[in-house]
Amino acid sequence: MKVLVVGGTGALGGHAAIHLAAQGHDVSIGGRNPANPDTPMAAMPFVQGDYVAGDFTPQRLAGFDWVVFAAGNDPRHVPQGADFAEFLIKANHEAVPAFFAACREAGVKRAVQLGSYYHQAAPELLENNGYIRSRKAACEGARAQGAPGFDVVSVNAPFMVGSVPGLPSAIFEPYVQWAKGLIPIEAYAPTGGTNFMSFRSLSEAILGALERGEPGKAYLVGDENLSFREYFQLFFDAVGSAVQVEERDAEMPLLPDVAIPQGRGNWVRVNPPADEVALLGYRRNDVAQAVADVAVQFGG
């Protein structure tokens, strides 16, 4: 199939693009800026555009059989000086459904919207978190654009861990350096935990959703429910450190409280149904291997 991965210059979209290409698909990537030249995505055809600005018109999307949308906005993407709530409404409530409507008009056959897990795994967080509400709106708005001949499937993912060859990471590089004792922060983790999933498992789930996903369905995917202490311990183990991570009811600079929507000390667990895991065809128990791969890439 001829596939466009919007957000394919980033980590999750890039990994999905590489995976799809490895399965024999003709993959192009879309984004505001070209791919990092050190990554495999740099060798793929590039479609420049900003979905929030409406750059992906039906004319530009024509000719693609499948589309993967991996460009959802979060607090990191809010332009300086912009109103956070207003930007989220524009980017997620409005621009995501408009993008999928353009896909439908372009004759795209199937599309996957990659989203966030909180509104499905912990709907009680919706009331007090505008960001989570906006991701729910994007998920529902994208699927509402489905029509006969145009299938839309959502894949809503938890905390992700993994690497893309040649792509830096503002999250995982510091984790590895910390585990190696090169960042002067004590070895502790905040209380609580969540579900973690590898880039590899997610890319498999995205391909499975394109091939076999039920039109109009939102799949809550995930792998391992781990405490933050267990998760961070994997990084120390991966670099060969004997240090044992402690659990503390205290804010942690590498995982600040703002990054834990459920609140420090609380959990968001995901237990995906076995039939959905089988349908989408993604592997389980891959988090430790993903951390080991991260340690190799960023341990130099």
Coordinates of C-alpha atoms in Angstrom, one line a residue:
M1 CA 0.0 0.0 0.0
K2 CA 1.0 3.6 -0.5
V3 CA 1.1 5.0 3.0
L4 CA 1.5 8.5 4.5
V5 CA 2.6 8.8 8.1
V6 CA 1.9 12.3 9.3
G7 CA 4.2 13.0 12.2
G8 CA 6.6 10.5 10.7
T9 CA 9.6 12.7 11.5
G10 CA 9.1 12.1 15.3
A11 CA 9.7 9.1 17.5
L12 CA 6.4 7.2 17.4
G13 CA 5.5 8.1 13.8
G14 CA 9.0 7.5 12.6
H15 CA 9.2 4.1 14.2
A16 CA 5.8 3.2 12.6
A17 CA 7.0 4.5 9.2
I18 CA 10.2 2.3 9.5
H19 CA 8.1 -0.7 10.5
L20 CA 5.6 -0.2 7.7
A21 CA 8.4 0.1 5.1
A22 CA 10.0 -3.1 6.4
Q23 CA 6.7 -4.9 5.7
G24 CA 6.9 -3.8 2.1
H25 CA 4.7 -0.8 2.0
D26 CA 5.5 2.4 0.0
V27 CA 5.9 4.9 2.9
S28 CA 6.0 8.7 2.8
I29 CA 6.3 10.9 5.8
G30 CA 4.6 14.2 6.5
G31 CA 5.5 16.9 9.0
R32 CA 6.4 20.5 9.5
N33 CA 10.1 19.9 9.1
P34 CA 12.1 17.3 7.2
A35 CA 13.3 14.2 9.0
N36 CA 16.6 14.2 10.9
P37 CA 19.2 13.3 8.3
D38 CA 20.7 10.6 10.6
T39 CA 17.4 8.6 10.7
P40 CA 16.0 6.1 8.2
M41 CA 13.0 8.4 7.7
A42 CA 15.3 10.8 5.8
A43 CA 15.4 8.4 2.9
M44 CA 11.6 8.4 2.6
P45 CA 9.6 10.8 0.4
F46 CA 8.6 13.9 2.4
V47 CA 5.4 15.8 2.4
Q48 CA 5.8 19.1 4.2
G49 CA 2.9 20.5 6.0
D50 CA 1.2 21.5 9.3
Y51 CA -2.1 19.9 9.9
V52 CA -3.2 22.6 12.3
A53 CA -2.8 25.1 9.5
G54 CA -4.8 22.9 7.2
D55 CA -1.9 22.2 4.9
F56 CA -2.9 18.6 4.2
T57 CA -5.6 19.3 1.6
P58 CA -7.5 16.6 -0.2
Q59 CA -5.4 17.4 -3.3
R60 CA -2.1 16.7 -1.3
L61 CA -3.5 13.6 0.2
A62 CA -4.8 12.1 -3.1
G63 CA -3.0 8.9 -4.1
F64 CA -2.4 7.5 -0.6
D65 CA -4.2 4.2 0.3
W66 CA -3.6 4.4 4.0
V67 CA -2.8 7.3 6.4
V68 CA -1.3 7.1 9.9
F69 CA -1.8 10.3 11.9
A70 CA 0.9 10.4 14.6
A71 CA 1.0 14.2 15.0
G72 CA -1.3 14.9 17.9
N73 CA -0.4 18.0 19.9
D74 CA 0.5 18.1 23.6
P75 CA 1.8 20.9 25.9
R76 CA 5.2 20.8 24.2
H77 CA 3.7 22.0 20.9
V78 CA 1.9 25.1 22.2
P79 CA 3.5 28.2 20.5
Q80 CA 5.1 30.7 22.8
G81 CA 2.6 33.2 24.0
A82 CA -0.4 31.2 22.8
D83 CA -3.3 30.5 25.1
F84 CA -3.0 26.8 26.1
A85 CA -6.7 26.0 26.1
E86 CA -7.4 27.8 22.8
F87 CA -4.6 26.1 21.1
L88 CA -5.7 22.7 22.2
I89 CA -9.2 23.4 20.9
K90 CA -7.8 24.4 17.5
A91 CA -5.3 21.6 17.3
N92 CA -7.3 18.7 18.6
H93 CA -11.0 19.5 18.7
E94 CA -11.0 21.1 15.2
A95 CA -7.9 20.4 13.1
V96 CA -7.7 16.6 13.7
P97 CA -11.3 16.0 12.5
A98 CA -10.7 18.4 9.6
F99 CA -7.6 16.4 8.6
F100 CA -9.5 13.1 8.5
A101 CA -12.3 14.7 6.5
A102 CA -9.6 15.8 4.0
C103 CA -8.4 12.1 3.9
R104 CA -12.0 11.0 3.1
E105 CA -12.3 13.5 0.3
A106 CA -9.0 12.5 -1.1
G107 CA -10.1 8.8 -1.5
V108 CA -7.9 7.4 1.3
K109 CA -9.2 3.9 2.2
R110 CA -8.1 3.4 5.8
A111 CA -6.6 5.7 8.4
V112 CA -5.3 5.3 12.0
Q113 CA -5.4 8.0 14.5
L114 CA -2.7 7.6 17.1
G115 CA -4.0 8.9 20.4
S116 CA -3.5 8.9 24.2
Y117 CA -4.8 6.4 26.6
Y118 CA -6.0 8.5 29.5
H119 CA -9.6 9.1 28.5
Q120 CA -10.2 5.4 28.0
A121 CA -8.1 4.0 30.8
A122 CA -8.9 6.7 33.4
P123 CA -12.0 8.6 32.3
E124 CA -12.3 10.1 35.8
L125 CA -9.4 12.4 34.8
L126 CA -11.5 14.1 32.1
E127 CA -13.3 16.5 34.4
N128 CA -10.3 18.4 35.6
N129 CA -7.9 18.1 32.7
G130 CA -8.4 20.1 29.5
Y131 CA -5.6 18.3 27.7
I132 CA -7.1 14.9 28.2
R133 CA -10.5 16.2 27.1
S134 CA -8.9 17.5 23.9
R135 CA -7.3 14.2 23.1
K136 CA -10.7 12.5 23.6
A137 CA -12.2 15.0 21.2
A138 CA -9.5 14.3 18.7
C139 CA -10.1 10.5 19.0
E140 CA -13.9 10.9 18.6
G141 CA -13.7 13.6 16.0
A142 CA -11.3 11.6 13.8
R143 CA -13.5 8.4 13.9
A144 CA -16.6 10.5 13.2
Q145 CA -15.2 11.2 9.7
G146 CA -15.4 7.6 8.7
A147 CA -17.7 6.7 5.9
P148 CA -18.3 3.7 3.5
G149 CA -15.0 3.2 1.7
F150 CA -13.1 5.2 4.4
D151 CA -12.3 3.4 7.6
V152 CA -10.9 5.2 10.6
V153 CA -9.5 3.4 13.6
S154 CA -8.0 4.9 16.8
V155 CA -5.1 3.4 18.6
N156 CA -4.7 4.9 22.1
A157 CA -1.3 4.3 23.6
P158 CA 0.1 4.5 27.2
F159 CA 3.6 5.7 28.4
M160 CA 5.9 4.8 25.5
V161 CA 9.6 3.7 25.6
G162 CA 11.9 3.0 22.7
S163 CA 14.3 4.5 20.2
V164 CA 14.6 5.3 16.5
P165 CA 18.1 4.9 14.9
G166 CA 19.8 8.3 14.7
L167 CA 17.0 10.2 16.5
P168 CA 17.9 12.1 19.7
S169 CA 15.5 11.9 22.7
A170 CA 15.1 14.6 25.3
I171 CA 13.5 12.0 27.6
F172 CA 15.6 8.8 27.2
E173 CA 19.1 10.3 26.8
P174 CA 18.8 11.9 30.3
Y175 CA 17.4 8.6 31.8
V176 CA 20.4 6.7 30.5
Q177 CA 22.9 9.3 31.7
W178 CA 21.2 9.4 35.1
A179 CA 21.4 5.6 35.4
K180 CA 25.1 5.7 34.6
G181 CA 25.6 8.2 37.4
L182 CA 26.4 11.2 35.2
I183 CA 23.4 13.3 36.3
P184 CA 23.5 14.3 40.0
I185 CA 20.0 13.2 41.0
E186 CA 19.4 10.5 43.6
A187 CA 18.2 7.2 42.5
Y188 CA 14.5 7.4 43.4
A189 CA 11.1 7.3 41.7
P190 CA 7.9 8.9 42.6
T191 CA 5.1 6.7 44.1
G192 CA 2.5 5.3 41.8
G193 CA 2.7 3.8 38.3
T194 CA 1.1 3.3 34.9
N195 CA 1.2 1.2 31.8
F196 CA 4.2 1.1 29.6
M197 CA 4.6 -0.1 26.0
S198 CA 7.5 -0.3 23.6
F199 CA 7.7 1.6 20.3
R200 CA 8.0 -1.8 18.6
S201 CA 4.7 -3.1 20.1
L202 CA 2.9 0.1 19.1
S203 CA 4.2 0.0 15.5
E204 CA 2.9 -3.6 15.3
A205 CA -0.5 -2.5 16.7
I206 CA -0.7 0.4 14.2
L207 CA -0.1 -2.0 11.3
G208 CA -2.6 -4.4 12.7
A209 CA -5.2 -1.6 13.0
L210 CA -4.6 -0.7 9.3
E211 CA -4.9 -4.3 8.2
R212 CA -7.6 -5.7 10.4
G213 CA -8.9 -3.0 12.8
E214 CA -12.7 -2.6 13.1
P215 CA -13.8 0.6 11.4
G216 CA -14.8 3.2 13.9
K217 CA -13.3 1.5 16.9
A218 CA -10.9 3.0 19.5
Y219 CA -8.4 0.4 20.7
L220 CA -6.9 0.9 24.1
V221 CA -3.5 -0.7 23.7
G222 CA -0.8 -1.4 26.3
D223 CA 1.8 -3.8 27.6
E224 CA 3.1 -3.8 31.2
N225 CA 1.7 -2.2 34.3
L226 CA 4.8 -1.1 36.3
S227 CA 5.4 1.2 39.2
F228 CA 7.6 4.1 38.4
R229 CA 10.2 2.6 40.6
E230 CA 10.1 -0.7 38.6
Y231 CA 10.3 1.3 35.3
F232 CA 13.3 3.4 36.4
Q233 CA 15.0 0.3 37.8
L234 CA 15.1 -1.1 34.2
F235 CA 17.4 1.7 33.1
F236 CA 19.8 1.1 35.9
D237 CA 19.8 -2.7 35.2
A238 CA 20.3 -2.0 31.4
V239 CA 23.5 0.0 32.0
G240 CA 24.9 -2.6 34.4
S241 CA 24.4 -0.6 37.5
A242 CA 24.0 -2.3 40.9
V243 CA 22.1 0.7 42.3
Q244 CA 18.6 -0.1 43.6
V245 CA 16.0 2.7 42.9
E246 CA 14.0 3.8 45.9
E247 CA 10.4 4.8 45.9
R248 CA 9.6 8.2 47.5
D249 CA 6.5 10.3 47.8
A250 CA 8.4 13.3 46.3
E251 CA 8.5 15.1 43.0
M252 CA 11.2 13.7 40.7
P253 CA 12.9 16.1 38.3
L254 CA 13.1 13.6 35.4
L255 CA 9.4 12.7 35.8
P256 CA 7.8 15.9 37.3
D257 CA 4.3 15.9 38.8
V258 CA 3.0 17.7 35.7
A259 CA 3.8 14.6 33.7
I260 CA 1.6 12.4 36.0
P261 CA -2.0 13.4 35.2
Q262 CA -3.4 10.9 37.7
G263 CA -1.4 12.5 40.5
R264 CA 1.7 11.2 42.2
G265 CA 1.0 8.0 44.1
N266 CA -1.8 6.9 41.9
W267 CA -2.0 4.4 39.0
V268 CA -3.4 4.2 35.5
R269 CA -3.5 0.5 34.6
V270 CA -4.2 -1.0 31.2
N271 CA -5.2 -4.6 30.7
P272 CA -6.0 -5.0 27.0
P273 CA -8.3 -7.8 26.1
A274 CA -6.5 -10.8 24.7
D275 CA -8.7 -10.9 21.6
E276 CA -7.8 -7.3 20.7
V277 CA -4.1 -8.0 21.3
A278 CA -4.4 -11.0 18.9
L279 CA -6.4 -9.0 16.3
L280 CA -3.8 -6.2 16.2
G281 CA -0.9 -8.6 16.4
Y282 CA 1.4 -6.8 18.8
R283 CA 3.9 -8.4 21.2
R284 CA 3.7 -8.2 24.9
N285 CA 6.4 -8.1 27.6
D286 CA 8.7 -6.0 25.5
V287 CA 9.4 -3.1 27.8
A288 CA 12.7 -4.3 29.3
Q289 CA 14.0 -5.1 25.8
A290 CA 13.0 -1.6 24.7
V291 CA 14.9 0.0 27.7
A292 CA 17.9 -2.2 26.8
D293 CA 17.8 -0.9 23.2
V294 CA 17.5 2.7 24.5
A295 CA 20.6 2.1 26.8
V296 CA 22.6 0.9 23.8
Q297 CA 21.6 3.9 21.6
F298 CA 22.2 6.6 24.2
G299 CA 24.8 5.0 26.4
G300 CA 27.9 6.2 24.5

